[in-house]
Amino acid sequence: MPISTPTVMPTLAPSPTPTPAPSPTPTPAPSPTPTPKPVEKINVTVSSQMVKKVGGKYRYLFEIRNHDSKSFTGIATISLYNDKQQTALGQGTFDMIQPLQPSLGSVVCFDSNTGPISQRGGDGITHFKYTIMVNGQGVNAGEGQITGKYEDTSLF
């Protein structure tokens, strides 16, 4: 029997499939940083209405009035000062939970050991400062004189 020698068959090399060039991955546009909204002023003011002596303390009555065109819900902080000191001699903070409607006011009060200038002379309270806050941002601030209206309830 004849022996056959194997013949090497040429193998076809696979033709390379061209690899597509990588397309550049688009870089996503950076998301814009939210710009904080500018603080919108609200026309809510505070005015001194009266001081009453109640027991051994002085009760300071103020009106918080909404002069704005929309209702106000926020916080009013009122601080008492005299002309000699820079630090507050009394302070009250009022959370207006119920909306204060336009053109309306709300009377608030707080007590202090220090009386007005009419009762305590040069050491007395002469003026106040207030800050109006909405959602943690100051929307109005101001100051005013303590009224000369005074009542001593211990005389009744």
Coordinates of C-alpha atoms in Angstrom, one line a residue:
M1 CA 0.0 0.0 0.0
P2 CA 1.4 3.2 -1.0
I3 CA 2.0 5.7 1.7
S4 CA 0.8 9.0 1.0
T5 CA 2.6 11.9 2.4
P6 CA 0.4 14.6 3.7
T7 CA 0.5 17.7 1.8
V8 CA 0.3 20.9 3.5
M9 CA -2.6 22.8 2.4
P10 CA -2.2 26.5 2.5
T11 CA -4.4 28.0 5.0
L12 CA -6.1 31.1 4.2
A13 CA -5.4 33.7 6.7
P14 CA -8.5 35.4 7.7
S15 CA -8.7 38.9 6.3
P16 CA -8.7 41.3 9.2
T17 CA -11.9 43.0 9.7
P18 CA -11.2 46.7 10.1
T19 CA -11.9 47.9 13.5
P20 CA -13.9 51.1 13.4
A21 CA -12.1 54.0 14.8
P22 CA -13.4 54.8 18.2
S23 CA -15.9 57.7 18.0
P24 CA -15.2 60.3 20.5
T25 CA -17.5 60.0 23.5
P26 CA -19.3 63.3 23.8
T27 CA -18.5 65.0 27.1
P28 CA -21.8 65.7 28.8
A29 CA -22.3 69.4 29.2
P30 CA -21.7 70.5 32.8
S31 CA -24.9 71.0 34.6
P32 CA -25.3 74.6 35.4
T33 CA -24.8 75.5 39.1
P34 CA -28.1 76.8 40.3
T35 CA -27.8 80.5 40.8
P36 CA -29.2 81.5 44.2
K37 CA -32.3 83.6 43.8
P38 CA -31.7 87.1 44.8
V39 CA -33.3 88.0 48.1
E40 CA -36.7 89.5 47.4
K41 CA -37.4 92.4 49.7
I42 CA -40.7 92.2 51.5
N43 CA -42.3 95.4 52.8
V44 CA -43.0 94.3 56.4
T45 CA -42.1 96.8 59.1
V46 CA -42.1 97.1 62.9
S47 CA -43.1 100.1 65.0
S48 CA -43.1 100.7 68.7
Q49 CA -46.6 101.1 70.1
M50 CA -46.4 101.3 73.9
V51 CA -44.4 100.4 77.0
K52 CA -46.2 99.1 80.1
K53 CA -44.8 98.5 83.5
V54 CA -46.1 95.1 84.6
G55 CA -44.9 93.9 88.0
G56 CA -41.2 94.7 88.1
K57 CA -40.6 94.5 84.3
Y58 CA -41.3 96.6 81.3
R59 CA -43.5 95.2 78.5
Y60 CA -42.6 96.5 75.1
L61 CA -45.5 96.4 72.6
F62 CA -44.7 96.5 68.8
E63 CA -46.8 96.2 65.7
I64 CA -45.6 94.1 62.8
R65 CA -47.3 95.5 59.7
N66 CA -47.5 94.0 56.2
H67 CA -47.3 96.9 53.7
D68 CA -46.7 94.4 50.9
S69 CA -49.1 93.2 48.2
K70 CA -48.9 89.5 49.2
S71 CA -49.3 87.8 52.5
F72 CA -46.3 87.3 54.8
T73 CA -45.2 84.2 56.7
G74 CA -41.9 84.5 58.4
I75 CA -40.0 85.5 61.5
A76 CA -39.5 89.0 63.0
T77 CA -36.8 89.6 65.5
I78 CA -36.8 92.8 67.5
S79 CA -33.9 93.9 69.7
L80 CA -33.9 96.7 72.3
Y81 CA -31.0 99.2 72.7
N82 CA -30.0 102.3 74.5
D83 CA -27.6 105.0 73.3
K84 CA -24.7 103.9 75.5
Q85 CA -24.4 100.2 74.5
Q86 CA -23.9 98.2 71.3
T87 CA -25.3 95.0 72.7
A88 CA -29.1 94.3 72.9
L89 CA -30.7 94.8 76.3
G90 CA -33.7 92.7 75.3
Q91 CA -34.9 90.7 72.4
G92 CA -38.1 89.0 71.1
T93 CA -38.5 86.6 68.1
F94 CA -41.9 86.1 66.6
D95 CA -42.8 83.4 64.2
M96 CA -45.7 84.5 62.0
I97 CA -47.2 81.0 61.5
Q98 CA -50.5 82.4 60.4
P99 CA -50.0 84.5 57.2
L100 CA -50.2 88.2 57.8
Q101 CA -52.4 89.6 55.1
P102 CA -51.5 92.7 53.1
S103 CA -52.3 96.0 54.9
L104 CA -52.8 94.2 58.2
G105 CA -50.7 94.2 61.3
S106 CA -50.1 92.1 64.4
V107 CA -49.3 93.4 67.9
V108 CA -46.5 91.5 69.7
C109 CA -44.8 92.1 73.0
F110 CA -42.0 90.9 75.2
D111 CA -40.6 91.9 78.6
S112 CA -37.3 93.4 79.6
N113 CA -35.8 94.4 83.0
T114 CA -34.7 97.7 81.5
G115 CA -37.3 100.5 81.2
P116 CA -37.6 103.2 78.6
I117 CA -35.6 106.4 78.8
S118 CA -38.6 108.2 80.3
Q119 CA -38.3 105.9 83.4
R120 CA -34.6 105.0 83.5
G121 CA -32.9 108.2 82.3
G122 CA -29.7 107.8 80.2
D123 CA -29.6 104.0 80.9
G124 CA -33.1 103.5 79.5
I125 CA -34.1 101.9 76.2
T126 CA -34.1 104.5 73.4
H127 CA -34.5 102.5 70.2
F128 CA -35.0 99.1 68.6
K129 CA -33.8 97.2 65.6
Y130 CA -35.6 94.6 63.7
T131 CA -34.9 91.9 61.1
I132 CA -37.6 90.1 59.0
M133 CA -36.7 86.6 57.8
V134 CA -38.4 84.3 55.3
N135 CA -37.0 80.8 54.7
G136 CA -33.8 81.7 56.6
Q137 CA -33.0 84.8 54.4
G138 CA -33.2 88.4 55.6
V139 CA -35.9 90.2 53.5
N140 CA -36.1 93.4 55.4
A141 CA -34.5 95.2 58.4
G142 CA -34.8 98.5 60.1
E143 CA -34.8 100.4 63.3
G144 CA -36.9 103.0 65.1
Q145 CA -37.4 105.0 68.3
I146 CA -39.2 103.6 71.3
T147 CA -42.5 105.4 71.7
G148 CA -43.1 107.8 74.5
K149 CA -46.5 106.1 75.3
Y150 CA -46.0 104.6 78.8
E151 CA -48.4 103.0 81.3
D152 CA -47.7 101.8 84.8
T153 CA -50.2 99.1 85.5
S154 CA -49.1 98.9 89.1
L155 CA -50.9 102.2 89.7
F156 CA -54.3 100.7 89.0

